[in-house]
Amino acid sequence: MSNVINAQHWILENKTTFDQPINLNYGSKDATFILEDVKYDLNDSKLLKKGELLIESLFFSNDPAQKGWWSKQPGYVAPSPPHSPAPSRGIAKVIKANSENYKEGDIISSNINWATHNIIPEAQFGTYKIDPTRFDSLTKYLSVFGSTTLTAYVSAYKYAELTDPENSQDKVFLVTGAAGAVGAVLVQIFAKVFKAKKVLAVAGGDEKVKYVESLGNGNVYGLDYKSKTYKEDFAKAIGDDKIDVYVDQVGGEILDHASFFLKDFGRIVQVGTIAGYNDISKAAFKAYSNVVTKRLSIRGFIVSDDREQFPQIIQHLSELIKSGVIDASKIKETVVDGSGENFKKVPELWNGLFSGKNTGKYITRVTSDPNIK
């Protein structure tokens, strides 16, 4: 058995912008990424410095936020420099460790980069061991208890600023990106925990509309933004009501339209602006005058702002799931194959985020080991 690991790394060769899609023409000098071969000699005593881990990637988390990590524009995290590994969060297995805290075989969640194998510092922010026996699949750590679920939770419980969230039977909520990883949890929280009067859930296509409507107790109204009758359907669903809280992940035209239906002093919680991630002009808020005339509040946030509360949040989520108030089986996953030869398609697979290929949490499987679920 060889003691040399032949790894592959996707390198961020040219930084991108929000004005254009990533360049997937790998033969071009302007390609966003290039694929490099990297060797790790397990017999090399100098392979790992103190506190370093050699890991094997199992699953990548596909997130729109990665576009910002690769961008030329400054963001909420330090941007990755050109000619460095393309960052990605995910699940990995420790192959070798120079550490007192980790050992061979440990399963971890961390920023593992787009690599089949990689060396990372154990002290890297967001690195922690996970229990592989807790769920039927490791991917649950990216979906049910991943950052997207935490984002949904703090959107509802903190940033919506509801004075009495458990007594919201007269409230009307709007959620865009409702069939995605954040949206599907949010719809359940508003519909089943807050027991809302109505949850308007915007998704793309008939199948996703049916899915989001299944997340409530008859109080979820699915709306297909791709439909020619979207605005008419929206008006019919909302009737004479007005929106109390709007949690938006899209921006642009959908935000423009929805802002006319908010109550005076209503609140917009801005999670993302995915409409503009490949064309910034499509994220423009052209109906901004509604902020003044309706005296609206808009609050943006990054989920890591609340990381100190994550243990308590996870505990509460666990209770809600155990009691059946939140149905974990409804938190869907779309897992695509990036193992073996398909590792060459990792950027294309990620790019599926912008064409609606996923329902729920979007994950790339990197391992080809059939025993790892």
Short mmCIF file of C-alpha atoms in Angstrom, two decimals:
data_model
loop_
_atom_site.label_atom_id
_atom_site.label_comp_id
_atom_site.label_asym_id
_atom_site.label_seq_id
_atom_site.Cartn_x
_atom_site.Cartn_y
_atom_site.Cartn_z
CA MET A 1 0.00 0.00 0.00
CA SER A 2 1.39 3.40 -1.05
CA ASN A 3 2.19 5.92 1.65
CA VAL A 4 1.81 8.79 -0.79
CA ILE A 5 -1.57 10.49 -1.20
CA ASN A 6 -2.20 11.95 -4.64
CA ALA A 7 -4.52 14.83 -3.90
CA GLN A 8 -6.24 17.42 -6.05
CA HIS A 9 -6.83 21.07 -5.14
CA TRP A 10 -9.01 23.63 -6.85
CA ILE A 11 -7.04 26.89 -6.81
CA LEU A 12 -8.59 30.35 -6.97
CA GLU A 13 -6.50 31.56 -9.91
CA ASN A 14 -8.37 34.77 -10.75
CA LYS A 15 -10.64 36.57 -8.32
CA THR A 16 -14.20 37.10 -9.48
CA THR A 17 -16.73 39.88 -8.98
CA PHE A 18 -20.46 40.08 -8.35
CA ASP A 19 -20.83 41.68 -11.78
CA GLN A 20 -20.27 38.45 -13.67
CA PRO A 21 -20.45 34.66 -13.31
CA ILE A 22 -17.39 32.62 -12.46
CA ASN A 23 -15.31 31.74 -15.53
CA LEU A 24 -15.47 27.98 -16.02
CA ASN A 25 -13.37 27.97 -19.21
CA TYR A 26 -10.36 26.27 -17.65
CA GLY A 27 -8.24 26.70 -20.79
CA SER A 28 -8.57 30.47 -20.50
CA LYS A 29 -5.99 32.65 -18.78
CA ASP A 30 -8.93 34.35 -17.07
CA ALA A 31 -10.40 31.13 -15.65
CA THR A 32 -11.55 31.61 -12.07
CA PHE A 33 -10.14 28.24 -10.95
CA ILE A 34 -7.46 25.78 -11.98
CA LEU A 35 -7.05 22.20 -10.78
CA GLU A 36 -3.68 21.26 -9.29
CA ASP A 37 -2.17 17.95 -8.22
CA VAL A 38 -0.65 17.81 -4.73
CA LYS A 39 1.25 14.93 -3.11
CA TYR A 40 1.36 14.13 0.59
CA ASP A 41 4.03 11.70 1.78
CA LEU A 42 2.78 10.07 4.98
CA ASN A 43 6.34 8.91 5.80
CA ASP A 44 7.62 12.47 5.85
CA SER A 45 8.23 13.40 9.49
CA LYS A 46 7.99 17.09 8.56
CA LEU A 47 4.63 16.75 6.80
CA LEU A 48 2.67 18.22 9.70
CA LYS A 49 3.62 21.05 12.00
CA LYS A 50 2.41 21.07 15.58
CA GLY A 51 -1.36 21.56 15.63
CA GLU A 52 -1.89 20.58 11.99
CA LEU A 53 -4.23 17.96 10.56
CA LEU A 54 -4.08 16.06 7.28
CA ILE A 55 -7.68 15.57 6.24
CA GLU A 56 -9.67 13.76 3.56
CA SER A 57 -12.71 15.69 2.31
CA LEU A 58 -16.03 13.84 2.50
CA PHE A 59 -18.67 16.49 1.70
CA PHE A 60 -18.58 20.12 0.56
CA SER A 61 -21.20 22.65 1.61
CA ASN A 62 -22.32 24.64 -1.45
CA ASP A 63 -23.19 28.18 -0.38
CA PRO A 64 -23.84 31.41 -2.31
CA ALA A 65 -21.64 33.21 0.24
CA GLN A 66 -18.58 31.57 -1.32
CA LYS A 67 -18.91 33.99 -4.22
CA GLY A 68 -17.99 36.73 -1.77
CA TRP A 69 -15.01 34.80 -0.47
CA TRP A 70 -13.62 34.61 -4.01
CA SER A 71 -14.50 38.20 -4.93
CA LYS A 72 -12.32 41.24 -5.51
CA GLN A 73 -14.70 43.30 -3.42
CA PRO A 74 -14.20 43.44 0.37
CA GLY A 75 -16.76 41.48 2.36
CA TYR A 76 -17.48 40.27 5.86
CA VAL A 77 -14.52 37.86 5.80
CA ALA A 78 -11.02 38.44 4.54
CA PRO A 79 -11.07 37.61 0.82
CA SER A 80 -8.96 34.73 -0.41
CA PRO A 81 -5.85 35.87 -2.28
CA PRO A 82 -5.31 34.73 -5.88
CA HIS A 83 -3.40 31.46 -6.38
CA SER A 84 -4.69 30.08 -3.07
CA PRO A 85 -7.03 27.14 -2.40
CA ALA A 86 -10.69 27.90 -3.06
CA PRO A 87 -12.36 27.97 0.37
CA SER A 88 -15.35 25.85 1.26
CA ARG A 89 -16.87 24.54 4.45
CA GLY A 90 -17.56 20.86 4.71
CA ILE A 91 -17.11 17.54 6.48
CA ALA A 92 -13.77 15.71 6.51
CA LYS A 93 -11.96 12.77 8.07
CA VAL A 94 -8.61 13.15 9.84
CA ILE A 95 -5.97 11.01 8.11
CA LYS A 96 -3.02 12.08 10.22
CA ALA A 97 -2.69 14.51 13.14
CA ASN A 98 0.09 16.31 14.96
CA SER A 99 -2.26 17.25 17.76
CA GLU A 100 -3.31 16.46 21.30
CA ASN A 101 -6.96 17.16 20.47
CA TYR A 102 -7.50 15.19 17.27
CA LYS A 103 -6.54 11.73 16.13
CA GLU A 104 -6.67 9.62 12.99
CA GLY A 105 -10.25 8.71 12.09
CA ASP A 106 -11.91 11.73 13.74
CA ILE A 107 -14.70 13.30 11.68
CA ILE A 108 -14.66 17.10 11.67
CA SER A 109 -16.58 20.08 10.37
CA SER A 110 -14.35 22.89 9.16
CA ASN A 111 -13.26 25.13 6.32
CA ILE A 112 -11.68 22.33 4.30
CA ASN A 113 -11.27 24.07 0.89
CA TRP A 114 -12.07 22.49 -2.46
CA ALA A 115 -9.54 19.69 -2.08
CA THR A 116 -9.66 15.91 -1.97
CA HIS A 117 -7.08 16.08 0.82
CA ASN A 118 -5.65 19.07 2.65
CA ILE A 119 -3.57 20.20 5.60
CA ILE A 120 -5.37 22.58 7.96
CA PRO A 121 -4.58 24.07 11.39
CA GLU A 122 -6.67 22.60 14.18
CA ALA A 123 -7.09 26.10 15.63
CA GLN A 124 -8.81 27.32 12.46
CA PHE A 125 -12.07 29.08 13.30
CA GLY A 126 -15.09 26.82 13.02
CA THR A 127 -13.22 23.51 13.29
CA TYR A 128 -14.78 20.96 15.61
CA LYS A 129 -15.29 17.21 15.98
CA ILE A 130 -18.67 15.71 15.16
CA ASP A 131 -20.27 12.44 16.17
CA PRO A 132 -20.67 10.25 13.06
CA THR A 133 -23.23 8.04 14.85
CA ARG A 134 -25.64 10.81 15.86
CA PHE A 135 -27.54 10.90 12.54
CA ASP A 136 -28.13 8.48 9.69
CA SER A 137 -25.95 10.66 7.46
CA LEU A 138 -23.02 13.01 8.04
CA THR A 139 -24.71 15.49 5.72
CA LYS A 140 -27.20 16.26 8.49
CA TYR A 141 -24.44 18.35 10.05
CA LEU A 142 -24.62 20.56 6.95
CA SER A 143 -28.40 20.63 6.70
CA VAL A 144 -30.40 20.00 9.89
CA PHE A 145 -27.71 21.43 12.18
CA GLY A 146 -25.69 23.38 9.66
CA SER A 147 -25.16 27.12 9.34
CA THR A 148 -28.24 27.48 7.15
CA THR A 149 -30.55 26.21 9.90
CA LEU A 150 -28.85 28.51 12.39
CA THR A 151 -29.38 31.38 9.93
CA ALA A 152 -33.09 30.57 9.75
CA TYR A 153 -33.36 30.45 13.52
CA VAL A 154 -31.74 33.81 14.25
CA SER A 155 -33.65 35.41 11.36
CA ALA A 156 -36.90 34.50 13.08
CA TYR A 157 -36.08 34.66 16.77
CA LYS A 158 -33.72 37.62 16.83
CA TYR A 159 -33.70 39.82 13.75
CA ALA A 160 -37.43 39.74 13.06
CA GLU A 161 -37.75 41.54 16.42
CA LEU A 162 -41.11 40.04 17.27
CA THR A 163 -41.98 41.05 20.80
CA ASP A 164 -43.95 37.85 21.39
CA PRO A 165 -42.88 35.29 18.78
CA GLU A 166 -44.84 32.45 20.38
CA ASN A 167 -48.09 34.42 20.03
CA SER A 168 -48.06 35.40 16.37
CA GLN A 169 -51.31 33.88 15.13
CA ASP A 170 -52.29 37.22 13.57
CA LYS A 171 -48.95 37.74 11.79
CA VAL A 172 -48.19 37.45 8.07
CA PHE A 173 -44.69 36.49 6.96
CA LEU A 174 -42.96 36.40 3.59
CA VAL A 175 -39.98 34.16 2.88
CA THR A 176 -38.09 34.21 -0.42
CA GLY A 177 -35.79 31.36 -1.42
CA ALA A 178 -38.30 29.29 0.54
CA ALA A 179 -37.33 25.91 -0.92
CA GLY A 180 -33.65 26.39 -0.09
CA ALA A 181 -31.74 25.35 2.99
CA VAL A 182 -32.50 28.51 4.99
CA GLY A 183 -35.99 29.05 3.64
CA ALA A 184 -37.35 25.56 4.30
CA VAL A 185 -36.50 25.85 8.00
CA LEU A 186 -37.80 29.41 8.23
CA VAL A 187 -41.14 28.46 6.74
CA GLN A 188 -41.54 25.72 9.35
CA ILE A 189 -40.58 28.07 12.20
CA PHE A 190 -43.03 30.75 11.13
CA ALA A 191 -45.84 28.34 10.24
CA LYS A 192 -45.58 25.76 13.03
CA VAL A 193 -43.66 27.36 15.89
CA PHE A 194 -44.99 30.92 15.57
CA LYS A 195 -48.32 29.57 14.22
CA ALA A 196 -48.60 32.42 11.75
CA LYS A 197 -51.83 33.46 10.08
CA LYS A 198 -50.06 33.21 6.72
CA VAL A 199 -46.62 32.43 5.40
CA LEU A 200 -46.08 33.46 1.80
CA ALA A 201 -43.29 31.21 0.51
CA VAL A 202 -41.63 32.15 -2.78
CA ALA A 203 -39.89 29.36 -4.73
CA GLY A 204 -39.20 28.41 -8.33
CA GLY A 205 -41.35 25.83 -10.13
CA ASP A 206 -44.42 23.73 -9.35
CA GLU A 207 -42.52 21.00 -7.50
CA LYS A 208 -40.88 23.46 -5.13
CA VAL A 209 -44.15 25.29 -4.55
CA LYS A 210 -45.81 22.02 -3.49
CA TYR A 211 -42.84 21.27 -1.26
CA VAL A 212 -42.95 24.58 0.62
CA GLU A 213 -46.71 24.29 1.11
CA SER A 214 -46.13 20.91 2.78
CA LEU A 215 -44.02 22.63 5.45
CA GLY A 216 -46.94 24.25 7.26
CA ASN A 217 -50.34 23.48 8.71
CA GLY A 218 -52.42 24.79 5.86
CA ASN A 219 -51.11 28.30 6.48
CA VAL A 220 -48.31 28.30 3.86
CA TYR A 221 -49.03 29.77 0.43
CA GLY A 222 -46.46 28.74 -2.16
CA LEU A 223 -45.73 31.25 -4.93
CA ASP A 224 -43.81 30.46 -8.11
CA TYR A 225 -41.69 33.47 -9.02
CA LYS A 226 -41.06 31.91 -12.45
CA SER A 227 -44.77 31.95 -13.28
CA LYS A 228 -46.17 34.58 -15.65
CA THR A 229 -48.98 35.08 -13.14
CA TYR A 230 -46.69 35.52 -10.11
CA LYS A 231 -47.93 39.00 -9.21
CA GLU A 232 -51.56 38.00 -9.60
CA ASP A 233 -50.99 34.87 -7.52
CA PHE A 234 -49.24 36.97 -4.87
CA ALA A 235 -52.15 39.40 -4.67
CA LYS A 236 -54.64 36.56 -4.37
CA ALA A 237 -52.65 34.84 -1.62
CA ILE A 238 -52.20 37.92 0.51
CA GLY A 239 -55.74 39.21 0.02
CA ASP A 240 -56.48 42.14 2.32
CA ASP A 241 -53.58 41.33 4.65
CA LYS A 242 -50.21 43.07 4.89
CA ILE A 243 -46.81 41.56 5.65
CA ASP A 244 -45.40 41.98 9.15
CA VAL A 245 -41.97 40.47 8.54
CA TYR A 246 -40.26 39.71 5.24
CA VAL A 247 -37.13 37.52 5.31
CA ASP A 248 -35.42 38.01 1.96
CA GLN A 249 -32.61 36.05 0.37
CA VAL A 250 -33.06 37.30 -3.18
CA GLY A 251 -33.29 41.07 -3.55
CA GLY A 252 -34.00 42.81 -6.86
CA GLU A 253 -37.41 42.67 -8.53
CA ILE A 254 -38.95 40.34 -5.95
CA LEU A 255 -37.93 42.71 -3.15
CA ASP A 256 -39.24 45.70 -5.12
CA HIS A 257 -42.63 44.08 -5.62
CA ALA A 258 -43.00 42.72 -2.08
CA SER A 259 -42.14 46.04 -0.41
CA PHE A 260 -45.51 47.45 -1.51
CA PHE A 261 -47.29 44.79 0.58
CA LEU A 262 -45.51 45.41 3.88
CA LYS A 263 -47.34 46.99 6.79
CA ASP A 264 -46.36 50.42 7.98
CA PHE A 265 -43.40 49.95 10.32
CA GLY A 266 -42.89 46.46 8.88
CA ARG A 267 -39.53 44.75 8.97
CA ILE A 268 -37.26 43.29 6.29
CA VAL A 269 -34.60 40.83 7.42
CA GLN A 270 -32.01 40.69 4.63
CA VAL A 271 -30.22 37.33 4.57
CA GLY A 272 -28.84 37.54 1.03
CA THR A 273 -29.22 39.02 -2.44
CA ILE A 274 -28.69 35.99 -4.63
CA ALA A 275 -30.43 37.63 -7.60
CA GLY A 276 -27.35 39.81 -8.00
CA TYR A 277 -24.59 37.30 -7.35
CA ASN A 278 -23.77 37.07 -11.06
CA ASP A 279 -25.08 40.51 -12.06
CA ILE A 280 -25.09 43.19 -9.37
CA SER A 281 -27.65 45.29 -11.25
CA LYS A 282 -30.28 42.61 -10.65
CA ALA A 283 -29.99 43.09 -6.89
CA ALA A 284 -30.89 46.79 -7.01
CA PHE A 285 -33.72 47.92 -4.70
CA LYS A 286 -35.63 50.29 -7.00
CA ALA A 287 -38.64 50.75 -4.72
CA TYR A 288 -36.56 52.20 -1.89
CA SER A 289 -39.04 55.03 -1.42
CA ASN A 290 -41.27 52.49 0.34
CA VAL A 291 -38.75 52.44 3.18
CA VAL A 292 -39.63 56.08 3.84
CA THR A 293 -43.35 56.10 3.15
CA LYS A 294 -43.97 52.89 5.10
CA ARG A 295 -41.29 53.63 7.73
CA LEU A 296 -39.74 50.22 7.17
CA SER A 297 -36.78 48.74 9.01
CA ILE A 298 -34.18 46.72 7.11
CA ARG A 299 -31.69 44.60 9.05
CA GLY A 300 -28.88 42.59 7.54
CA PHE A 301 -26.73 40.15 9.47
CA ILE A 302 -24.13 37.39 9.19
CA VAL A 303 -24.89 34.20 11.10
CA SER A 304 -21.43 34.12 12.69
CA ASP A 305 -22.41 37.33 14.55
CA ASP A 306 -24.32 35.07 16.93
CA ARG A 307 -21.82 32.23 17.25
CA GLU A 308 -21.65 32.55 21.04
CA GLN A 309 -25.33 31.55 21.18
CA PHE A 310 -24.97 28.54 18.87
CA PRO A 311 -24.94 25.92 21.68
CA GLN A 312 -28.21 27.25 23.13
CA ILE A 313 -29.75 27.60 19.68
CA ILE A 314 -28.85 24.03 18.75
CA GLN A 315 -30.31 22.81 22.03
CA HIS A 316 -33.60 24.60 21.32
CA LEU A 317 -33.66 23.32 17.74
CA SER A 318 -33.07 19.79 19.03
CA GLU A 319 -36.08 20.14 21.33
CA LEU A 320 -38.26 21.48 18.51
CA ILE A 321 -37.23 18.59 16.26
CA LYS A 322 -37.58 15.94 18.96
CA SER A 323 -41.09 17.17 19.78
CA GLY A 324 -42.03 17.07 16.10
CA VAL A 325 -42.83 20.77 15.87
CA ILE A 326 -40.08 21.04 13.26
CA ASP A 327 -40.02 18.03 10.92
CA ALA A 328 -36.35 17.25 10.22
CA SER A 329 -37.37 14.94 7.39
CA LYS A 330 -38.75 17.99 5.59
CA ILE A 331 -35.33 19.68 5.65
CA LYS A 332 -34.30 18.32 2.28
CA GLU A 333 -30.86 17.80 0.84
CA THR A 334 -29.68 17.79 -2.74
CA VAL A 335 -26.43 15.82 -2.88
CA VAL A 336 -24.44 15.78 -6.12
CA ASP A 337 -21.52 13.52 -6.96
CA GLY A 338 -18.11 15.15 -6.97
CA SER A 339 -16.11 12.00 -6.25
CA GLY A 340 -13.43 10.41 -8.43
CA GLU A 341 -13.36 11.84 -11.93
CA ASN A 342 -16.30 14.08 -11.04
CA PHE A 343 -14.01 16.10 -8.79
CA LYS A 344 -13.09 17.92 -12.01
CA LYS A 345 -16.67 19.25 -12.04
CA VAL A 346 -16.73 20.71 -8.52
CA PRO A 347 -17.00 24.37 -9.67
CA GLU A 348 -19.77 23.51 -12.16
CA LEU A 349 -21.63 21.61 -9.45
CA TRP A 350 -21.40 24.60 -7.10
CA ASN A 351 -22.63 26.88 -9.87
CA GLY A 352 -25.90 24.92 -9.88
CA LEU A 353 -26.94 27.16 -6.97
CA PHE A 354 -27.81 29.88 -9.48
CA SER A 355 -29.96 27.77 -11.77
CA GLY A 356 -32.23 26.35 -9.06
CA LYS A 357 -30.88 22.79 -9.23
CA ASN A 358 -31.22 22.25 -5.52
CA THR A 359 -34.09 21.79 -3.12
CA GLY A 360 -32.99 22.30 0.46
CA LYS A 361 -29.33 22.13 1.41
CA TYR A 362 -27.02 21.74 -1.60
CA ILE A 363 -24.07 19.42 -0.95
CA THR A 364 -21.28 17.91 -3.04
CA ARG A 365 -20.21 14.38 -2.12
CA VAL A 366 -16.44 14.07 -2.44
CA THR A 367 -15.79 10.65 -0.95
CA SER A 368 -16.28 7.53 -3.06
CA ASP A 369 -16.38 5.30 0.04
CA PRO A 370 -19.83 3.61 -0.06
CA ASN A 371 -19.69 3.04 3.72
CA ILE A 372 -19.78 6.77 4.40
CA LYS A 373 -23.34 8.09 4.36
#
